[in-house]
């Protein structure tokens, strides 16, 4: 895992556990003309040792590819995987190599007869470029699936990979999500006035917008039989997945959260568990007025009378909204929490919105629990939920 909190699983786990935040003034591009001037940037290392890329290939990598490869390298090494044929790769992203496309456009409009670097930018702009680079870096091949379904992309990628394993179409799948900050995306969200000019405060009564971040999370997913056969160290289980679309509005969620309710219900149904068996929800929780109110309504309805006992938090308070990477990172946060039996706090929220019938976790907390659910909702009405189970339980 790679986020503004750190460049590996351990650093991120400790950051999420205590509610650390990773926001700072933007340095990647000029924000002097924007309303908002902060984001959760990642401090990338100067090189990526351990991949099969040449130094020339590494120099040509765009920022999104570096984030993805850094996360994938940790997953590959920790998983003890080796290369080979027919290893499916499933990735979620919203921007892909957007920064490359942005640079192409800038040069094409300011110096149309200057073709230097332009062919490379055209190639690297396309999201399959990062996926193909990843395959080459670790010496494997197989079908590539890239899901660009707004901010549900990362969760959709994990869910699709899980379906491949569950349906017997693969024994192992490399899956995750990634997105890098770019000026075009940042300016777009700012122009929508969706970004907070103060502090990102999910589910706060005075919330005023989201914050953007960047990062990646990659997982080595296997069937239980395959993992046990090779003696793999198992972090946890994915046991359920639900995805629906509310077809309501291009950017606004359906006010009552009907599709969010349905995605959580479907995820629990596929896991074969009842909602009351879930003790923690990692909410989508972007800190926009409409998103949080719709998700709160969905969670209240889904949890019913047990809502006051349900722990809910949004880790976007720590790392911002990672767009296509968000769902994958938040699956990772749930695994961290289940492994070590703690709940990550929504550290910036001070006064919970009265709409929240559930218990919003705002301070570090130890808790014994067996199941967690994570929500990811995106523009256009995309809704996805993933259920995770503590390894060794039942």
Tab-separated table of C-alpha atoms in Angstrom:
chain	number	residue	atom	x	y	z
A	1	UNK	CA	0.000	0.000	0.000
A	2	UNK	CA	1.171	3.493	-0.903
A	3	UNK	CA	-0.517	6.660	0.402
A	4	UNK	CA	0.507	10.000	1.895
A	5	UNK	CA	0.855	8.139	5.218
A	6	UNK	CA	3.681	5.958	3.937
A	7	UNK	CA	5.154	3.735	1.253
A	8	UNK	CA	4.311	0.326	2.688
A	9	UNK	CA	1.711	-1.664	4.592
A	10	UNK	CA	3.320	-1.186	8.011
A	11	UNK	CA	3.587	2.608	7.831
A	12	UNK	CA	0.014	2.920	6.591
A	13	UNK	CA	-1.348	0.562	9.250
A	14	UNK	CA	0.205	2.618	12.029
A	15	UNK	CA	-1.008	5.873	10.457
A	16	UNK	CA	-4.585	4.683	10.085
A	17	UNK	CA	-4.608	3.154	13.569
A	18	UNK	CA	-3.848	6.469	15.284
A	19	UNK	CA	-5.728	8.724	12.849
A	20	UNK	CA	-2.692	10.429	11.339
A	21	UNK	CA	-3.382	12.872	8.492
A	22	UNK	CA	-1.268	13.333	5.358
A	23	UNK	CA	-2.407	16.693	3.938
A	24	UNK	CA	-0.008	19.472	2.926
A	25	UNK	CA	0.309	22.297	0.353
A	26	UNK	CA	0.350	20.963	-3.199
A	27	UNK	CA	3.825	20.907	-4.752
A	28	UNK	CA	3.224	18.792	-7.866
A	29	UNK	CA	1.623	21.586	-9.906
A	30	UNK	CA	0.577	25.226	-9.708
A	31	UNK	CA	-2.521	25.789	-7.558
A	32	UNK	CA	-2.217	29.571	-7.257
A	33	UNK	CA	-5.469	30.053	-9.205
A	34	UNK	CA	-7.428	27.407	-7.272
A	35	UNK	CA	-9.705	27.907	-4.276
A	36	UNK	CA	-8.066	24.991	-2.450
A	37	UNK	CA	-4.317	24.510	-2.251
A	38	UNK	CA	-3.800	21.324	-0.225
A	39	UNK	CA	-3.924	17.589	-0.941
A	40	UNK	CA	-2.482	14.316	0.344
A	41	UNK	CA	0.609	13.928	-1.862
A	42	UNK	CA	2.897	10.891	-1.758
A	43	UNK	CA	6.665	11.296	-1.361
A	44	UNK	CA	7.823	8.801	-3.968
A	45	UNK	CA	11.315	7.264	-3.746
A	46	UNK	CA	13.822	8.114	-6.516
A	47	UNK	CA	13.942	4.533	-7.827
A	48	UNK	CA	12.055	1.232	-7.789
A	49	UNK	CA	14.584	-1.519	-7.067
A	50	UNK	CA	13.356	-5.084	-7.374
A	51	UNK	CA	11.447	-4.942	-10.652
A	52	UNK	CA	12.465	-6.367	-14.015
A	53	UNK	CA	12.433	-2.950	-15.683
A	54	UNK	CA	15.547	-1.444	-17.216
A	55	UNK	CA	16.779	1.930	-15.953
A	56	UNK	CA	15.571	3.522	-19.205
A	57	UNK	CA	12.094	2.007	-18.800
A	58	UNK	CA	11.960	3.167	-15.212
A	59	UNK	CA	12.889	6.742	-16.155
A	60	UNK	CA	9.963	6.860	-18.591
A	61	UNK	CA	7.358	5.852	-16.018
A	62	UNK	CA	4.595	8.321	-15.243
A	63	UNK	CA	3.606	9.078	-11.642
A	64	UNK	CA	0.576	6.780	-11.683
A	65	UNK	CA	2.722	3.850	-12.834
A	66	UNK	CA	5.263	4.518	-10.073
A	67	UNK	CA	2.557	4.457	-7.408
A	68	UNK	CA	1.119	1.239	-8.832
A	69	UNK	CA	4.487	-0.511	-9.199
A	70	UNK	CA	5.615	0.448	-5.703
A	71	UNK	CA	2.469	-1.052	-4.158
A	72	UNK	CA	2.623	-4.101	-6.438
A	73	UNK	CA	6.267	-4.734	-5.536
A	74	UNK	CA	5.408	-4.987	-1.845
A	75	UNK	CA	2.426	-7.267	-2.548
A	76	UNK	CA	4.445	-9.499	-4.880
A	77	UNK	CA	7.330	-9.895	-2.445
A	78	UNK	CA	5.219	-10.290	0.697
A	79	UNK	CA	2.967	-12.769	-1.099
A	80	UNK	CA	5.976	-14.827	-2.167
A	81	UNK	CA	4.712	-15.011	-5.739
A	82	UNK	CA	6.759	-15.888	-8.799
A	83	UNK	CA	6.018	-15.070	-12.428
A	84	UNK	CA	4.312	-17.249	-14.981
A	85	UNK	CA	1.498	-17.432	-17.485
A	86	UNK	CA	-2.232	-17.013	-16.985
A	87	UNK	CA	-2.194	-14.828	-13.876
A	88	UNK	CA	-5.137	-12.432	-14.276
A	89	UNK	CA	-4.548	-8.764	-13.448
A	90	UNK	CA	-7.532	-6.646	-12.374
A	91	UNK	CA	-7.025	-2.932	-11.716
A	92	UNK	CA	-9.328	-0.044	-10.876
A	93	UNK	CA	-8.489	3.558	-11.783
A	94	UNK	CA	-10.274	6.750	-12.783
A	95	UNK	CA	-7.400	8.827	-14.142
A	96	UNK	CA	-4.863	6.280	-15.377
A	97	UNK	CA	-1.991	8.248	-16.876
A	98	UNK	CA	-3.933	11.518	-16.874
A	99	UNK	CA	-0.808	13.587	-16.175
A	100	UNK	CA	0.708	12.314	-19.433
A	101	UNK	CA	-2.397	13.272	-21.401
A	102	UNK	CA	-2.413	16.637	-19.699
A	103	UNK	CA	1.237	17.252	-20.700
A	104	UNK	CA	0.472	16.178	-24.272
A	105	UNK	CA	-2.366	18.687	-24.472
A	106	UNK	CA	-0.276	21.517	-23.026
A	107	UNK	CA	2.529	21.004	-25.544
A	108	UNK	CA	0.159	20.430	-28.472
A	109	UNK	CA	-1.598	23.739	-27.823
A	110	UNK	CA	1.425	25.854	-26.890
A	111	UNK	CA	3.979	24.426	-29.364
A	112	UNK	CA	2.070	22.327	-31.937
A	113	UNK	CA	5.140	21.623	-34.108
A	114	UNK	CA	7.246	20.384	-31.201
A	115	UNK	CA	6.828	16.595	-31.217
A	116	UNK	CA	9.416	15.773	-28.557
A	117	UNK	CA	8.101	13.280	-25.986
A	118	UNK	CA	4.616	13.364	-27.513
A	119	UNK	CA	4.530	9.725	-28.766
A	120	UNK	CA	5.512	8.524	-25.295
A	121	UNK	CA	2.801	10.661	-23.698
A	122	UNK	CA	0.146	9.252	-26.024
A	123	UNK	CA	1.182	5.707	-25.135
A	124	UNK	CA	1.531	6.248	-21.383
A	125	UNK	CA	-1.726	8.181	-21.130
A	126	UNK	CA	-3.726	5.015	-21.754
A	127	UNK	CA	-4.460	3.031	-18.591
A	128	UNK	CA	-3.468	-0.317	-20.105
A	129	UNK	CA	0.073	1.083	-20.264
A	130	UNK	CA	0.461	0.918	-16.474
A	131	UNK	CA	-1.003	-2.600	-16.423
A	132	UNK	CA	1.319	-3.880	-19.157
A	133	UNK	CA	4.308	-2.294	-17.413
A	134	UNK	CA	3.347	-4.081	-14.196
A	135	UNK	CA	3.224	-7.449	-16.005
A	136	UNK	CA	6.656	-6.843	-17.495
A	137	UNK	CA	8.100	-5.679	-14.167
A	138	UNK	CA	7.226	-8.973	-12.448
A	139	UNK	CA	7.448	-11.391	-15.360
A	140	UNK	CA	3.904	-12.672	-15.647
A	141	UNK	CA	1.156	-12.715	-18.253
A	142	UNK	CA	-2.558	-13.284	-18.314
A	143	UNK	CA	-5.839	-11.501	-19.025
A	144	UNK	CA	-5.902	-7.820	-18.027
A	145	UNK	CA	-9.094	-6.164	-16.815
A	146	UNK	CA	-9.161	-2.421	-16.161
A	147	UNK	CA	-12.228	-1.007	-14.423
A	148	UNK	CA	-12.895	2.721	-14.689
A	149	UNK	CA	-16.160	3.077	-12.791
A	150	UNK	CA	-15.591	6.392	-11.033
A	151	UNK	CA	-14.796	6.135	-7.323
A	152	UNK	CA	-16.103	2.579	-7.058
A	153	UNK	CA	-13.337	1.360	-9.398
A	154	UNK	CA	-10.961	-0.022	-6.761
A	155	UNK	CA	-13.706	-1.914	-4.919
A	156	UNK	CA	-15.065	-3.186	-8.244
A	157	UNK	CA	-11.600	-4.491	-9.137
A	158	UNK	CA	-11.323	-6.408	-5.854
A	159	UNK	CA	-14.863	-7.728	-6.256
A	160	UNK	CA	-14.268	-8.851	-9.841
A	161	UNK	CA	-11.013	-10.573	-8.891
A	162	UNK	CA	-12.821	-12.353	-6.036
A	163	UNK	CA	-15.476	-13.512	-8.507
A	164	UNK	CA	-12.802	-15.013	-10.781
A	165	UNK	CA	-11.473	-17.064	-7.869
A	166	UNK	CA	-14.890	-18.005	-6.562
A	167	UNK	CA	-16.114	-19.188	-9.965
A	168	UNK	CA	-13.059	-21.351	-10.623
A	169	UNK	CA	-11.665	-19.221	-13.442
A	170	UNK	CA	-8.340	-18.657	-11.669
A	171	UNK	CA	-6.403	-19.835	-8.622
A	172	UNK	CA	-4.655	-16.524	-8.075
A	173	UNK	CA	-5.278	-12.951	-9.225
A	174	UNK	CA	-3.256	-9.760	-8.768
A	175	UNK	CA	-5.737	-6.963	-8.088
A	176	UNK	CA	-5.938	-3.425	-6.772
A	177	UNK	CA	-6.433	0.235	-7.556
A	178	UNK	CA	-4.300	3.289	-8.245
A	179	UNK	CA	-4.607	6.982	-9.051
A	180	UNK	CA	-2.178	9.893	-9.064
A	181	UNK	CA	-2.874	13.570	-8.487
A	182	UNK	CA	-2.948	15.692	-11.612
A	183	UNK	CA	-3.665	19.363	-12.211
A	184	UNK	CA	-6.591	18.658	-14.526
A	185	UNK	CA	-8.422	16.460	-12.013
A	186	UNK	CA	-7.633	18.760	-9.081
A	187	UNK	CA	-8.843	21.842	-10.962
A	188	UNK	CA	-11.968	19.979	-12.064
A	189	UNK	CA	-13.009	19.072	-8.527
A	190	UNK	CA	-12.133	22.571	-7.363
A	191	UNK	CA	-14.261	24.159	-10.088
A	192	UNK	CA	-17.196	22.000	-8.951
A	193	UNK	CA	-16.582	23.499	-5.489
A	194	UNK	CA	-16.464	19.937	-4.187
A	195	UNK	CA	-13.150	20.450	-2.352
A	196	UNK	CA	-13.077	21.615	1.239
A	197	UNK	CA	-11.521	25.072	1.716
A	198	UNK	CA	-10.941	24.172	5.388
A	199	UNK	CA	-10.502	20.551	6.564
A	200	UNK	CA	-12.035	17.345	5.212
A	201	UNK	CA	-14.481	16.295	7.975
A	202	UNK	CA	-16.542	13.208	7.010
A	203	UNK	CA	-19.981	13.001	8.644
A	204	UNK	CA	-19.359	16.232	10.556
A	205	UNK	CA	-22.356	18.502	11.033
A	206	UNK	CA	-20.315	21.373	9.535
A	207	UNK	CA	-18.570	19.475	6.723
A	208	UNK	CA	-17.824	21.523	3.616
A	209	UNK	CA	-16.243	19.249	1.032
A	210	UNK	CA	-13.783	16.506	0.219
A	211	UNK	CA	-9.998	16.491	-0.054
A	212	UNK	CA	-8.007	14.764	-2.791
A	213	UNK	CA	-5.139	12.351	-2.334
A	214	UNK	CA	-3.215	9.799	-4.357
A	215	UNK	CA	-1.936	6.291	-3.883
A	216	UNK	CA	-2.296	2.614	-4.672
A	217	UNK	CA	-3.096	-0.706	-3.032
A	218	UNK	CA	-2.390	-4.076	-4.617
A	219	UNK	CA	-3.319	-7.533	-3.325
A	220	UNK	CA	-2.198	-11.071	-4.082
A	221	UNK	CA	-5.542	-12.871	-4.026
A	222	UNK	CA	-5.742	-16.675	-4.019
A	223	UNK	CA	-8.204	-19.447	-3.432
A	224	UNK	CA	-7.900	-20.876	0.059
A	225	UNK	CA	-6.740	-24.228	-1.317
A	226	UNK	CA	-3.970	-22.640	-3.381
A	227	UNK	CA	-2.788	-20.465	-0.493
A	228	UNK	CA	-2.720	-23.366	1.975
A	229	UNK	CA	-1.015	-25.696	-0.477
A	230	UNK	CA	1.978	-23.386	-0.773
A	231	UNK	CA	1.971	-22.349	2.894
A	232	UNK	CA	1.096	-18.713	2.280
A	233	UNK	CA	0.658	-16.208	5.110
A	234	UNK	CA	-3.021	-15.276	4.968
A	235	UNK	CA	-4.019	-11.749	6.004
A	236	UNK	CA	-7.767	-12.213	5.832
A	237	UNK	CA	-10.696	-13.374	3.729
A	238	UNK	CA	-12.889	-11.620	1.199
A	239	UNK	CA	-16.286	-13.221	1.715
A	240	UNK	CA	-18.840	-10.961	0.029
A	241	UNK	CA	-19.316	-8.369	-2.709
A	242	UNK	CA	-22.248	-6.340	-3.963
A	243	UNK	CA	-22.457	-3.755	-6.757
A	244	UNK	CA	-25.397	-1.756	-8.106
A	245	UNK	CA	-26.094	1.536	-9.896
A	246	UNK	CA	-28.706	4.059	-8.797
A	247	UNK	CA	-28.988	5.778	-12.230
A	248	UNK	CA	-29.985	8.956	-10.429
A	249	UNK	CA	-27.649	11.816	-11.377
A	250	UNK	CA	-24.226	12.394	-12.918
A	251	UNK	CA	-22.663	13.601	-9.663
A	252	UNK	CA	-25.304	13.517	-6.890
A	253	UNK	CA	-26.192	10.337	-4.974
A	254	UNK	CA	-29.792	9.252	-4.640
A	255	UNK	CA	-30.859	11.156	-1.463
A	256	UNK	CA	-32.220	8.167	0.474
A	257	UNK	CA	-29.171	6.059	-0.376
A	258	UNK	CA	-31.267	3.289	-1.930
A	259	UNK	CA	-28.461	1.904	-4.103
A	260	UNK	CA	-25.976	2.092	-1.220
A	261	UNK	CA	-28.415	0.131	0.922
A	262	UNK	CA	-28.767	-2.432	-1.850
A	263	UNK	CA	-25.018	-2.848	-2.380
A	264	UNK	CA	-24.488	-3.484	1.354
A	265	UNK	CA	-27.407	-5.918	1.393
A	266	UNK	CA	-26.106	-7.806	-1.652
A	267	UNK	CA	-22.597	-7.991	-0.196
A	268	UNK	CA	-23.890	-9.552	3.025
A	269	UNK	CA	-26.138	-11.922	1.092
A	270	UNK	CA	-23.231	-13.172	-1.007
A	271	UNK	CA	-21.188	-13.597	2.199
A	272	UNK	CA	-23.993	-15.607	3.759
A	273	UNK	CA	-24.173	-13.392	6.838
A	274	UNK	CA	-26.722	-11.036	8.371
A	275	UNK	CA	-26.044	-7.278	8.729
A	276	UNK	CA	-25.924	-7.625	12.526
A	277	UNK	CA	-22.760	-9.740	12.188
A	278	UNK	CA	-20.880	-6.701	10.822
A	279	UNK	CA	-19.209	-4.698	13.603
A	280	UNK	CA	-17.323	-2.116	11.524
A	281	UNK	CA	-17.991	-0.182	8.324
A	282	UNK	CA	-15.295	1.734	6.495
A	283	UNK	CA	-17.613	4.282	4.923
A	284	UNK	CA	-17.200	5.980	1.573
A	285	UNK	CA	-17.541	9.165	3.643
A	286	UNK	CA	-16.209	11.858	1.323
A	287	UNK	CA	-17.299	14.762	3.584
A	288	UNK	CA	-19.520	16.352	0.952
A	289	UNK	CA	-22.959	17.381	2.161
A	290	UNK	CA	-24.984	15.128	-0.141
A	291	UNK	CA	-22.755	12.032	-0.157
A	292	UNK	CA	-22.503	11.711	3.609
A	293	UNK	CA	-26.216	12.316	4.201
A	294	UNK	CA	-27.193	9.684	1.596
A	295	UNK	CA	-24.715	7.140	2.973
A	296	UNK	CA	-25.827	7.833	6.546
A	297	UNK	CA	-29.435	7.192	5.535
A	298	UNK	CA	-28.423	3.917	3.865
A	299	UNK	CA	-26.386	2.700	6.854
A	300	UNK	CA	-29.132	3.658	9.326
A	301	UNK	CA	-31.697	1.702	7.331
A	302	UNK	CA	-29.387	-1.258	6.732
A	303	UNK	CA	-28.307	-1.557	10.391
A	304	UNK	CA	-31.769	-0.951	11.819
A	305	UNK	CA	-32.038	-1.009	15.602
A	306	UNK	CA	-28.418	-2.109	15.934
A	307	UNK	CA	-27.063	1.115	14.417
A	308	UNK	CA	-25.979	2.684	17.749
A	309	UNK	CA	-23.626	-0.282	18.369
A	310	UNK	CA	-22.126	-0.223	14.863
A	311	UNK	CA	-18.679	1.379	14.514
A	312	UNK	CA	-18.298	3.531	11.376
A	313	UNK	CA	-15.405	5.679	10.182
A	314	UNK	CA	-14.067	7.274	7.023
A	315	UNK	CA	-10.317	7.044	6.490
A	316	UNK	CA	-10.552	9.738	3.817
A	317	UNK	CA	-10.078	12.049	6.798
A	318	UNK	CA	-6.478	10.773	6.853
A	319	UNK	CA	-5.502	10.445	3.184
A	320	UNK	CA	-8.180	12.241	1.207
A	321	UNK	CA	-10.192	10.757	-1.621
A	322	UNK	CA	-8.003	8.556	-3.834
A	323	UNK	CA	-10.717	8.238	-6.509
A	324	UNK	CA	-10.136	4.919	-8.334
A	325	UNK	CA	-7.650	3.764	-5.708
A	326	UNK	CA	-9.927	4.541	-2.745
A	327	UNK	CA	-11.863	1.271	-2.700
A	328	UNK	CA	-8.724	-0.866	-2.876
A	329	UNK	CA	-6.955	1.087	-0.130
A	330	UNK	CA	-10.028	0.873	2.086
A	331	UNK	CA	-10.225	-2.912	1.611
A	332	UNK	CA	-6.650	-2.880	2.900
A	333	UNK	CA	-7.618	-0.730	5.887
A	334	UNK	CA	-10.326	-3.256	6.818
A	335	UNK	CA	-7.782	-6.093	6.620
A	336	UNK	CA	-5.405	-4.144	8.855
A	337	UNK	CA	-8.170	-3.498	11.373
A	338	UNK	CA	-9.346	-7.128	11.412
A	339	UNK	CA	-5.802	-8.435	11.761
A	340	UNK	CA	-4.955	-6.292	14.763
A	341	UNK	CA	-8.447	-5.708	16.200
A	342	UNK	CA	-8.634	-1.925	16.112
A	343	UNK	CA	-10.965	0.598	14.488
A	344	UNK	CA	-9.412	3.443	12.474
A	345	UNK	CA	-10.761	6.848	13.546
A	346	UNK	CA	-12.260	9.663	11.499
A	347	UNK	CA	-9.707	11.905	13.147
A	348	UNK	CA	-10.823	15.309	11.848
A	349	UNK	CA	-14.530	15.092	12.678
A	350	UNK	CA	-15.582	16.967	15.821
A	351	UNK	CA	-19.390	17.047	15.849
A	352	UNK	CA	-21.156	14.070	14.287
A	353	UNK	CA	-24.087	14.936	12.012
A	354	UNK	CA	-27.397	14.214	13.819
A	355	UNK	CA	-28.377	12.162	10.733
A	356	UNK	CA	-25.923	9.462	11.868
A	357	UNK	CA	-27.738	6.903	14.016
A	358	UNK	CA	-24.551	4.823	14.064
A	359	UNK	CA	-21.515	5.422	16.283
A	360	UNK	CA	-18.922	7.460	14.426
A	361	UNK	CA	-15.409	6.419	15.519
A	362	UNK	CA	-13.376	9.601	16.059
A	363	UNK	CA	-10.571	8.322	18.317
A	364	UNK	CA	-8.244	5.287	18.149
A	365	UNK	CA	-10.088	2.266	19.498
A	366	UNK	CA	-9.350	-1.389	20.208
A	367	UNK	CA	-12.248	-3.728	19.452
A	368	UNK	CA	-12.794	-7.463	19.064
A	369	UNK	CA	-14.670	-8.105	15.825
A	370	UNK	CA	-14.882	-10.663	13.031
A	371	UNK	CA	-16.428	-8.936	10.002
A	372	UNK	CA	-15.926	-5.565	8.333
A	373	UNK	CA	-17.659	-3.970	5.363
A	374	UNK	CA	-16.304	-1.221	3.138
A	375	UNK	CA	-18.361	1.062	0.895
A	376	UNK	CA	-17.265	2.767	-2.329
A	377	UNK	CA	-19.632	5.059	-4.229
A	378	UNK	CA	-18.914	6.997	-7.406
A	379	UNK	CA	-20.190	9.625	-9.813
A	380	UNK	CA	-22.892	8.305	-12.111
A	381	UNK	CA	-24.404	6.225	-9.322
A	382	UNK	CA	-21.834	3.422	-9.026
A	383	UNK	CA	-22.135	1.687	-5.640
A	384	UNK	CA	-19.977	-1.191	-4.384
A	385	UNK	CA	-19.531	-2.922	-1.028
A	386	UNK	CA	-17.023	-5.584	0.033
A	387	UNK	CA	-17.263	-7.785	3.139
A	388	UNK	CA	-14.071	-9.028	4.814
A	389	UNK	CA	-13.598	-11.622	7.534
A	390	UNK	CA	-10.925	-12.070	10.157
A	391	UNK	CA	-8.706	-14.999	9.173
A	392	UNK	CA	-9.135	-18.079	11.329
A	393	UNK	CA	-12.627	-17.193	12.480
A	394	UNK	CA	-15.219	-19.968	12.062
